[in-house]
Amino acid sequence: MTTRTSVAVHDVLEDAADHIAANGYCKHYLYSTTQAQTGLPLDKCAVDVLGAINLAVHGTPRYTGGDPIVAAAEAAVRARITAPSVAAWCDHKGNGKAQAIALLRDTAAELRKAAA
């Protein structure tokens, strides 16, 4: 995946949801360190919501620092949750793959609707 320089946040969120749907969801870190340690490329590892957003923008689940698209996507997701942060939401018991995908897709749909 190439680095994006100009893209709609709702597209980033859809791509993030697609990655989790295809590759899995993990808790407690941006990506599955267990998978990465076995040699699986980071862009194929299970990720949390923040890792998926970073991956959708930069092609890696790691933070690359200060990207306004990543910040906007994270802020849009944060506005839809009651947890103190997206990372806390990801680690919360009961939030798994299905919930992460729904959160990302529902946030994307809300942003599309607001833009229309």
Tab-separated table of N, CA, C and O in Angstrom:
chain	number	residue	atom	x	y	z
A	1	MET	N	0.848	-1.182	0.000
A	1	MET	CA	0.000	0.000	0.000
A	1	MET	C	0.888	1.237	0.000
A	1	MET	O	1.894	1.280	0.685
A	2	THR	N	0.505	2.229	-0.725
A	2	THR	CA	1.291	3.459	-0.800
A	2	THR	C	0.820	4.446	0.246
A	2	THR	O	-0.296	4.372	0.732
A	3	THR	N	1.664	5.379	0.557
A	3	THR	CA	1.302	6.431	1.500
A	3	THR	C	0.319	7.379	0.834
A	3	THR	O	0.511	7.791	-0.296
A	4	ARG	N	-0.709	7.728	1.560
A	4	ARG	CA	-1.723	8.638	1.030
A	4	ARG	C	-1.375	10.061	1.420
A	4	ARG	O	-0.994	10.327	2.550
A	5	THR	N	-1.566	10.952	0.497
A	5	THR	CA	-1.328	12.357	0.810
A	5	THR	C	-2.620	13.153	0.837
A	5	THR	O	-2.706	14.172	1.474
A	6	SER	N	-3.621	12.699	0.139
A	6	SER	CA	-4.912	13.382	0.128
A	6	SER	C	-5.998	12.329	-0.050
A	6	SER	O	-6.046	11.656	-1.074
A	7	VAL	N	-6.838	12.192	0.950
A	7	VAL	CA	-7.870	11.175	0.898
A	7	VAL	C	-8.964	11.545	1.895
A	7	VAL	O	-8.714	12.226	2.888
A	8	ALA	N	-10.161	11.090	1.621
A	8	ALA	CA	-11.266	11.329	2.535
A	8	ALA	C	-11.124	10.405	3.743
A	8	ALA	O	-10.785	9.224	3.603
A	9	VAL	N	-11.376	10.926	4.916
A	9	VAL	CA	-11.257	10.147	6.144
A	9	VAL	C	-12.175	8.937	6.095
A	9	VAL	O	-11.795	7.853	6.551
A	10	HIS	N	-13.369	9.081	5.529
A	10	HIS	CA	-14.270	7.921	5.484
A	10	HIS	C	-13.682	6.784	4.671
A	10	HIS	O	-13.888	5.613	4.993
A	11	ASP	N	-12.899	7.092	3.644
A	11	ASP	CA	-12.237	6.037	2.872
A	11	ASP	C	-11.158	5.344	3.694
A	11	ASP	O	-10.983	4.127	3.608
A	12	VAL	N	-10.436	6.103	4.479
A	12	VAL	CA	-9.424	5.530	5.373
A	12	VAL	C	-10.092	4.556	6.337
A	12	VAL	O	-9.607	3.444	6.557
A	13	LEU	N	-11.206	4.967	6.916
A	13	LEU	CA	-11.897	4.115	7.885
A	13	LEU	C	-12.432	2.842	7.240
A	13	LEU	O	-12.366	1.765	7.840
A	14	GLU	N	-12.925	2.941	6.020
A	14	GLU	CA	-13.387	1.744	5.296
A	14	GLU	C	-12.217	0.808	5.017
A	14	GLU	O	-12.332	-0.411	5.192
A	15	ASP	N	-11.090	1.365	4.580
A	15	ASP	CA	-9.906	0.540	4.329
A	15	ASP	C	-9.419	-0.120	5.620
A	15	ASP	O	-8.985	-1.276	5.609
A	16	ALA	N	-9.483	0.610	6.713
A	16	ALA	CA	-9.082	0.054	8.011
A	16	ALA	C	-9.987	-1.116	8.392
A	16	ALA	O	-9.507	-2.162	8.839
A	17	ALA	N	-11.276	-0.943	8.201
A	17	ALA	CA	-12.222	-2.028	8.490
A	17	ALA	C	-11.957	-3.233	7.594
A	17	ALA	O	-11.999	-4.382	8.050
A	18	ASP	N	-11.669	-2.981	6.330
A	18	ASP	CA	-11.367	-4.073	5.396
A	18	ASP	C	-10.152	-4.866	5.857
A	18	ASP	O	-10.126	-6.093	5.757
A	19	HIS	N	-9.128	-4.160	6.352
A	19	HIS	CA	-7.928	-4.865	6.808
A	19	HIS	C	-8.245	-5.767	8.001
A	19	HIS	O	-7.809	-6.922	8.036
A	20	ILE	N	-8.990	-5.257	8.958
A	20	ILE	CA	-9.343	-6.072	10.120
A	20	ILE	C	-10.191	-7.258	9.682
A	20	ILE	O	-9.979	-8.384	10.154
A	21	ALA	N	-11.122	-7.039	8.773
A	21	ALA	CA	-11.966	-8.138	8.288
A	21	ALA	C	-11.125	-9.236	7.641
A	21	ALA	O	-11.384	-10.425	7.827
A	22	ALA	N	-10.112	-8.836	6.887
A	22	ALA	CA	-9.297	-9.803	6.145
A	22	ALA	C	-8.171	-10.425	6.981
A	22	ALA	O	-7.833	-11.598	6.777
A	23	ASN	N	-7.605	-9.649	7.909
A	23	ASN	CA	-6.385	-10.093	8.585
A	23	ASN	C	-6.510	-10.283	10.083
A	23	ASN	O	-5.586	-10.774	10.718
A	24	GLY	N	-7.607	-9.842	10.656
A	24	GLY	CA	-7.832	-10.063	12.076
A	24	GLY	C	-7.646	-8.829	12.939
A	24	GLY	O	-7.187	-7.783	12.491
A	25	TYR	N	-8.037	-8.992	14.176
A	25	TYR	CA	-8.035	-7.925	15.170
A	25	TYR	C	-7.182	-8.367	16.352
A	25	TYR	O	-7.208	-9.536	16.746
A	26	CYS	N	-6.433	-7.449	16.914
A	26	CYS	CA	-5.672	-7.763	18.125
A	26	CYS	C	-5.913	-6.674	19.168
A	26	CYS	O	-6.329	-5.574	18.840
A	27	LYS	N	-5.636	-7.014	20.387
A	27	LYS	CA	-5.758	-6.072	21.495
A	27	LYS	C	-4.368	-5.764	22.050
A	27	LYS	O	-3.410	-6.484	21.776
A	28	HIS	N	-4.269	-4.697	22.798
A	28	HIS	CA	-3.099	-4.330	23.587
A	28	HIS	C	-1.923	-3.759	22.803
A	28	HIS	O	-0.912	-3.411	23.392
A	29	TYR	N	-2.017	-3.673	21.480
A	29	TYR	CA	-0.944	-3.065	20.706
A	29	TYR	C	-1.460	-2.762	19.311
A	29	TYR	O	-2.501	-3.273	18.891
A	30	LEU	N	-0.747	-1.953	18.567
A	30	LEU	CA	-1.158	-1.562	17.222
A	30	LEU	C	-1.276	-2.751	16.273
A	30	LEU	O	-2.094	-2.743	15.359
A	31	TYR	N	-0.446	-3.761	16.473
A	31	TYR	CA	-0.459	-4.945	15.609
A	31	TYR	C	-0.029	-6.159	16.424
A	31	TYR	O	0.524	-6.029	17.519
A	32	SER	N	-0.263	-7.335	15.888
A	32	SER	CA	0.109	-8.565	16.568
A	32	SER	C	1.618	-8.750	16.520
A	32	SER	O	2.184	-9.094	15.478
A	33	THR	N	2.251	-8.536	17.651
A	33	THR	CA	3.699	-8.719	17.713
A	33	THR	C	4.053	-10.196	17.553
A	33	THR	O	5.124	-10.512	17.027
A	34	THR	N	3.168	-11.074	17.980
A	34	THR	CA	3.407	-12.507	17.811
A	34	THR	C	3.502	-12.864	16.334
A	34	THR	O	4.420	-13.571	15.909
A	35	GLN	N	2.568	-12.359	15.544
A	35	GLN	CA	2.611	-12.617	14.107
A	35	GLN	C	3.846	-11.987	13.482
A	35	GLN	O	4.510	-12.604	12.652
A	36	ALA	N	4.161	-10.776	13.879
A	36	ALA	CA	5.326	-10.084	13.322
A	36	ALA	C	6.612	-10.837	13.663
A	36	ALA	O	7.515	-10.946	12.822
A	37	GLN	N	6.699	-11.381	14.867
A	37	GLN	CA	7.901	-12.119	15.278
A	37	GLN	C	8.076	-13.412	14.493
A	37	GLN	O	9.191	-13.907	14.377
A	38	THR	N	6.998	-13.935	13.935
A	38	THR	CA	7.111	-15.154	13.118
A	38	THR	C	7.486	-14.825	11.679
A	38	THR	O	7.640	-15.731	10.872
A	39	GLY	N	7.601	-13.541	11.375
A	39	GLY	CA	8.020	-13.130	10.040
A	39	GLY	C	6.904	-12.624	9.148
A	39	GLY	O	7.149	-12.242	8.004
A	40	LEU	N	5.681	-12.615	9.656
A	40	LEU	CA	4.575	-12.083	8.857
A	40	LEU	C	4.787	-10.582	8.664
A	40	LEU	O	5.044	-9.857	9.629
A	41	PRO	N	4.717	-10.101	7.427
A	41	PRO	CA	4.866	-8.654	7.210
A	41	PRO	C	3.819	-7.872	8.007
A	41	PRO	O	2.679	-8.325	8.165
A	42	LEU	N	4.207	-6.708	8.501
A	42	LEU	CA	3.287	-5.907	9.324
A	42	LEU	C	1.989	-5.598	8.606
A	42	LEU	O	0.933	-5.498	9.231
A	43	ASP	N	2.036	-5.440	7.280
A	43	ASP	CA	0.808	-5.114	6.552
A	43	ASP	C	-0.106	-6.319	6.370
A	43	ASP	O	-1.176	-6.199	5.770
A	44	LYS	N	0.268	-7.462	6.938
A	44	LYS	CA	-0.573	-8.662	6.900
A	44	LYS	C	-0.992	-9.104	8.301
A	44	LYS	O	-1.753	-10.044	8.460
A	45	CYS	N	-0.479	-8.429	9.320
A	45	CYS	CA	-0.762	-8.791	10.705
A	45	CYS	C	-2.148	-8.318	11.137
A	45	CYS	O	-2.687	-7.348	10.601
A	46	ALA	N	-2.677	-8.997	12.148
A	46	ALA	CA	-3.872	-8.511	12.830
A	46	ALA	C	-3.517	-7.185	13.491
A	46	ALA	O	-2.368	-6.985	13.918
A	47	VAL	N	-4.480	-6.275	13.562
A	47	VAL	CA	-4.235	-4.935	14.099
A	47	VAL	C	-5.386	-4.503	14.997
A	47	VAL	O	-6.473	-5.082	14.954
A	48	ASP	N	-5.146	-3.470	15.788
A	48	ASP	CA	-6.244	-2.831	16.495
A	48	ASP	C	-6.767	-1.690	15.624
A	48	ASP	O	-6.300	-1.498	14.490
A	49	VAL	N	-7.714	-0.937	16.121
A	49	VAL	CA	-8.324	0.143	15.329
A	49	VAL	C	-7.279	1.181	14.919
A	49	VAL	O	-7.250	1.618	13.762
A	50	LEU	N	-6.411	1.564	15.834
A	50	LEU	CA	-5.397	2.574	15.520
A	50	LEU	C	-4.365	2.037	14.537
A	50	LEU	O	-3.941	2.749	13.624
A	51	GLY	N	-3.974	0.797	14.710
A	51	GLY	CA	-3.054	0.182	13.761
A	51	GLY	C	-3.660	0.097	12.377
A	51	GLY	O	-2.990	0.327	11.364
A	52	ALA	N	-4.961	-0.201	12.325
A	52	ALA	CA	-5.652	-0.291	11.031
A	52	ALA	C	-5.718	1.066	10.341
A	52	ALA	O	-5.540	1.157	9.122
A	53	ILE	N	-5.946	2.117	11.103
A	53	ILE	CA	-5.977	3.464	10.525
A	53	ILE	C	-4.598	3.826	9.982
A	53	ILE	O	-4.481	4.308	8.852
A	54	ASN	N	-3.568	3.602	10.777
A	54	ASN	CA	-2.202	3.882	10.307
A	54	ASN	C	-1.879	3.080	9.058
A	54	ASN	O	-1.297	3.608	8.107
A	55	LEU	N	-2.257	1.818	9.058
A	55	LEU	CA	-1.996	0.960	7.912
A	55	LEU	C	-2.704	1.475	6.663
A	55	LEU	O	-2.133	1.495	5.571
A	56	ALA	N	-3.943	1.920	6.823
A	56	ALA	CA	-4.712	2.431	5.683
A	56	ALA	C	-4.075	3.682	5.078
A	56	ALA	O	-4.164	3.912	3.877
A	57	VAL	N	-3.412	4.461	5.911
A	57	VAL	CA	-2.801	5.701	5.431
A	57	VAL	C	-1.362	5.497	4.972
A	57	VAL	O	-0.966	6.003	3.921
A	58	HIS	N	-0.585	4.741	5.757
A	58	HIS	CA	0.861	4.658	5.519
A	58	HIS	C	1.378	3.307	5.046
A	58	HIS	O	2.553	3.193	4.712
A	59	GLY	N	0.533	2.284	5.114
A	59	GLY	CA	1.000	0.953	4.746
A	59	GLY	C	1.709	0.227	5.868
A	59	GLY	O	2.246	-0.856	5.674
A	60	THR	N	1.723	0.812	7.058
A	60	THR	CA	2.283	0.171	8.244
A	60	THR	C	1.373	0.511	9.428
A	60	THR	O	0.842	1.619	9.497
A	61	PRO	N	1.189	-0.426	10.350
A	61	PRO	CA	0.354	-0.119	11.516
A	61	PRO	C	1.051	0.766	12.542
A	61	PRO	O	0.401	1.285	13.436
A	62	ARG	N	2.333	0.978	12.390
A	62	ARG	CA	3.070	1.824	13.322
A	62	ARG	C	2.762	3.298	13.067
A	62	ARG	O	2.535	3.708	11.935
A	63	TYR	N	2.811	4.079	14.137
A	63	TYR	CA	2.669	5.528	13.977
A	63	TYR	C	3.884	6.061	13.231
A	63	TYR	O	5.009	5.690	13.521
A	64	THR	N	3.634	6.925	12.272
A	64	THR	CA	4.745	7.559	11.572
A	64	THR	C	4.897	9.008	12.021
A	64	THR	O	5.845	9.666	11.626
A	65	GLY	N	3.946	9.504	12.794
A	65	GLY	CA	4.076	10.809	13.415
A	65	GLY	C	3.366	11.944	12.728
A	65	GLY	O	3.605	12.207	11.569
A	66	GLY	N	2.465	12.581	13.443
A	66	GLY	CA	1.883	13.842	13.059
A	66	GLY	C	1.081	13.922	11.770
A	66	GLY	O	0.976	15.001	11.207
A	67	ASP	N	0.546	12.838	11.284
A	67	ASP	CA	-0.199	12.886	10.023
A	67	ASP	C	-1.618	13.406	10.258
A	67	ASP	O	-2.357	12.857	11.078
A	68	PRO	N	-2.037	14.452	9.545
A	68	PRO	CA	-3.370	15.017	9.769
A	68	PRO	C	-4.510	14.073	9.372
A	68	PRO	O	-5.589	14.140	9.961
A	69	ILE	N	-4.288	13.200	8.410
A	69	ILE	CA	-5.340	12.250	8.025
A	69	ILE	C	-5.533	11.217	9.128
A	69	ILE	O	-6.665	10.893	9.500
A	70	VAL	N	-4.431	10.713	9.663
A	70	VAL	CA	-4.503	9.758	10.771
A	70	VAL	C	-5.185	10.423	11.965
A	70	VAL	O	-6.072	9.840	12.590
A	71	ALA	N	-4.792	11.655	12.275
A	71	ALA	CA	-5.375	12.375	13.409
A	71	ALA	C	-6.870	12.599	13.218
A	71	ALA	O	-7.655	12.432	14.155
A	72	ALA	N	-7.282	12.945	12.010
A	72	ALA	CA	-8.705	13.170	11.733
A	72	ALA	C	-9.502	11.877	11.836
A	72	ALA	O	-10.617	11.861	12.365
A	73	ALA	N	-8.941	10.791	11.344
A	73	ALA	CA	-9.630	9.498	11.424
A	73	ALA	C	-9.761	9.059	12.879
A	73	ALA	O	-10.829	8.612	13.307
A	74	GLU	N	-8.693	9.205	13.637
A	74	GLU	CA	-8.735	8.840	15.056
A	74	GLU	C	-9.743	9.708	15.807
A	74	GLU	O	-10.513	9.221	16.633
A	75	ALA	N	-9.771	10.996	15.512
A	75	ALA	CA	-10.720	11.903	16.180
A	75	ALA	C	-12.166	11.536	15.843
A	75	ALA	O	-13.044	11.590	16.709
A	76	ALA	N	-12.418	11.156	14.600
A	76	ALA	CA	-13.773	10.762	14.200
A	76	ALA	C	-14.223	9.524	14.957
A	76	ALA	O	-15.370	9.447	15.411
A	77	VAL	N	-13.324	8.568	15.114
A	77	VAL	CA	-13.651	7.352	15.863
A	77	VAL	C	-13.836	7.690	17.337
A	77	VAL	O	-14.797	7.244	17.977
A	78	ARG	N	-12.924	8.477	17.891
A	78	ARG	CA	-12.992	8.849	19.309
A	78	ARG	C	-14.315	9.541	19.642
A	78	ARG	O	-14.867	9.362	20.731
A	79	ALA	N	-14.862	10.302	18.701
A	79	ALA	CA	-16.121	11.017	18.930
A	79	ALA	C	-17.309	10.069	19.067
A	79	ALA	O	-18.360	10.469	19.568
A	80	ARG	N	-17.153	8.828	18.642
A	80	ARG	CA	-18.262	7.857	18.670
A	80	ARG	C	-18.193	6.882	19.840
A	80	ARG	O	-19.037	6.009	19.962
A	81	ILE	N	-17.188	6.999	20.678
A	81	ILE	CA	-17.023	6.040	21.774
A	81	ILE	C	-17.108	6.749	23.115
A	81	ILE	O	-16.952	7.968	23.191
A	82	THR	N	-17.326	5.971	24.169
A	82	THR	CA	-17.370	6.542	25.516
A	82	THR	C	-16.099	6.258	26.295
A	82	THR	O	-15.911	6.810	27.371
A	83	ALA	N	-15.223	5.421	25.763
A	83	ALA	CA	-13.950	5.131	26.418
A	83	ALA	C	-13.084	6.386	26.411
A	83	ALA	O	-13.261	7.263	25.563
A	84	PRO	N	-12.123	6.479	27.323
A	84	PRO	CA	-11.275	7.674	27.381
A	84	PRO	C	-10.345	7.845	26.179
A	84	PRO	O	-9.853	8.945	25.937
A	85	SER	N	-10.122	6.778	25.430
A	85	SER	CA	-9.279	6.860	24.237
A	85	SER	C	-9.633	5.693	23.319
A	85	SER	O	-10.287	4.731	23.743
A	86	VAL	N	-9.185	5.777	22.081
A	86	VAL	CA	-9.416	4.668	21.141
A	86	VAL	C	-8.640	3.441	21.611
A	86	VAL	O	-9.146	2.313	21.549
A	87	ALA	N	-7.433	3.642	22.104
A	87	ALA	CA	-6.648	2.506	22.605
A	87	ALA	C	-7.367	1.803	23.753
A	87	ALA	O	-7.417	0.567	23.801
A	88	ALA	N	-7.948	2.561	24.663
A	88	ALA	CA	-8.702	1.961	25.766
A	88	ALA	C	-9.917	1.209	25.238
A	88	ALA	O	-10.241	0.116	25.724
A	89	TRP	N	-10.598	1.779	24.256
A	89	TRP	CA	-11.746	1.096	23.649
A	89	TRP	C	-11.299	-0.238	23.050
A	89	TRP	O	-11.965	-1.259	23.232
A	90	CYS	N	-10.183	-0.246	22.348
A	90	CYS	CA	-9.692	-1.470	21.705
A	90	CYS	C	-9.429	-2.574	22.717
A	90	CYS	O	-9.673	-3.752	22.433
A	91	ASP	N	-8.938	-2.208	23.896
A	91	ASP	CA	-8.580	-3.193	24.905
A	91	ASP	C	-9.739	-3.605	25.800
A	91	ASP	O	-9.632	-4.567	26.551
A	92	HIS	N	-10.848	-2.894	25.709
A	92	HIS	CA	-11.987	-3.166	26.577
A	92	HIS	C	-12.552	-4.547	26.314
A	92	HIS	O	-12.727	-4.961	25.161
A	93	LYS	N	-12.856	-5.261	27.379
A	93	LYS	CA	-13.462	-6.586	27.262
A	93	LYS	C	-14.782	-6.468	26.495
A	93	LYS	O	-15.584	-5.571	26.751
A	94	GLY	N	-14.980	-7.330	25.550
A	94	GLY	CA	-16.197	-7.326	24.750
A	94	GLY	C	-16.036	-6.636	23.409
A	94	GLY	O	-16.869	-6.803	22.526
A	95	ASN	N	-14.988	-5.844	23.255
A	95	ASN	CA	-14.721	-5.211	21.964
A	95	ASN	C	-13.737	-6.093	21.208
A	95	ASN	O	-12.583	-6.211	21.589
A	96	GLY	N	-14.214	-6.692	20.148
A	96	GLY	CA	-13.395	-7.578	19.338
A	96	GLY	C	-13.484	-7.209	17.874
A	96	GLY	O	-13.825	-6.077	17.519
A	97	LYS	N	-13.224	-8.175	17.039
A	97	LYS	CA	-13.172	-7.958	15.599
A	97	LYS	C	-14.472	-7.370	15.057
A	97	LYS	O	-14.453	-6.359	14.352
A	98	ALA	N	-15.587	-7.978	15.385
A	98	ALA	CA	-16.881	-7.509	14.856
A	98	ALA	C	-17.180	-6.087	15.314
A	98	ALA	O	-17.659	-5.260	14.522
A	99	GLN	N	-16.901	-5.794	16.574
A	99	GLN	CA	-17.175	-4.457	17.104
A	99	GLN	C	-16.251	-3.420	16.474
A	99	GLN	O	-16.671	-2.297	16.185
A	100	ALA	N	-14.988	-3.789	16.258
A	100	ALA	CA	-14.040	-2.854	15.634
A	100	ALA	C	-14.453	-2.540	14.200
A	100	ALA	O	-14.447	-1.375	13.782
A	101	ILE	N	-14.824	-3.573	13.464
A	101	ILE	CA	-15.271	-3.363	12.080
A	101	ILE	C	-16.513	-2.488	12.057
A	101	ILE	O	-16.603	-1.542	11.266
A	102	ALA	N	-17.463	-2.764	12.941
A	102	ALA	CA	-18.696	-1.961	12.987
A	102	ALA	C	-18.392	-0.515	13.350
A	102	ALA	O	-18.953	0.415	12.743
A	103	LEU	N	-17.501	-0.299	14.317
A	103	LEU	CA	-17.138	1.064	14.713
A	103	LEU	C	-16.543	1.827	13.537
A	103	LEU	O	-16.931	2.966	13.250
A	104	LEU	N	-15.619	1.208	12.830
A	104	LEU	CA	-14.991	1.871	11.687
A	104	LEU	C	-15.989	2.118	10.562
A	104	LEU	O	-16.050	3.223	10.009
A	105	ARG	N	-16.790	1.135	10.219
A	105	ARG	CA	-17.759	1.296	9.119
A	105	ARG	C	-18.861	2.288	9.474
A	105	ARG	O	-19.261	3.104	8.641
A	106	ASP	N	-19.350	2.238	10.711
A	106	ASP	CA	-20.391	3.179	11.131
A	106	ASP	C	-19.875	4.611	11.162
A	106	ASP	O	-20.582	5.548	10.760
A	107	THR	N	-18.643	4.783	11.598
A	107	THR	CA	-18.038	6.120	11.603
A	107	THR	C	-17.866	6.616	10.162
A	107	THR	O	-18.161	7.777	9.867
A	108	ALA	N	-17.405	5.744	9.278
A	108	ALA	CA	-17.257	6.125	7.860
A	108	ALA	C	-18.594	6.522	7.270
A	108	ALA	O	-18.693	7.526	6.552
A	109	ALA	N	-19.641	5.758	7.556
A	109	ALA	CA	-20.965	6.060	7.016
A	109	ALA	C	-21.470	7.403	7.526
A	109	ALA	O	-22.057	8.192	6.774
A	110	GLU	N	-21.228	7.671	8.807
A	110	GLU	CA	-21.643	8.955	9.388
A	110	GLU	C	-20.907	10.118	8.703
A	110	GLU	O	-21.510	11.159	8.398
A	111	LEU	N	-19.624	9.952	8.458
A	111	LEU	CA	-18.851	11.004	7.801
A	111	LEU	C	-19.308	11.217	6.350
A	111	LEU	O	-19.391	12.351	5.885
A	112	ARG	N	-19.613	10.126	5.655
A	112	ARG	CA	-20.123	10.245	4.272
A	112	ARG	C	-21.443	11.005	4.256
A	112	ARG	O	-21.667	11.857	3.412
A	113	LYS	N	-22.300	10.659	5.189
A	113	LYS	CA	-23.612	11.309	5.269
A	113	LYS	C	-23.460	12.804	5.555
A	113	LYS	O	-24.130	13.628	4.940
A	114	ALA	N	-22.564	13.142	6.456
A	114	ALA	CA	-22.330	14.547	6.798
A	114	ALA	C	-21.742	15.317	5.632
A	114	ALA	O	-22.000	16.519	5.479
A	115	ALA	N	-20.970	14.642	4.800
A	115	ALA	CA	-20.334	15.301	3.648
A	115	ALA	C	-21.287	15.490	2.479
A	115	ALA	O	-21.034	16.313	1.601
A	116	ALA	N	-22.351	14.725	2.466
A	116	ALA	CA	-23.288	14.777	1.328
A	116	ALA	C	-24.159	16.012	1.347
A	116	ALA	O	-24.295	16.731	2.240
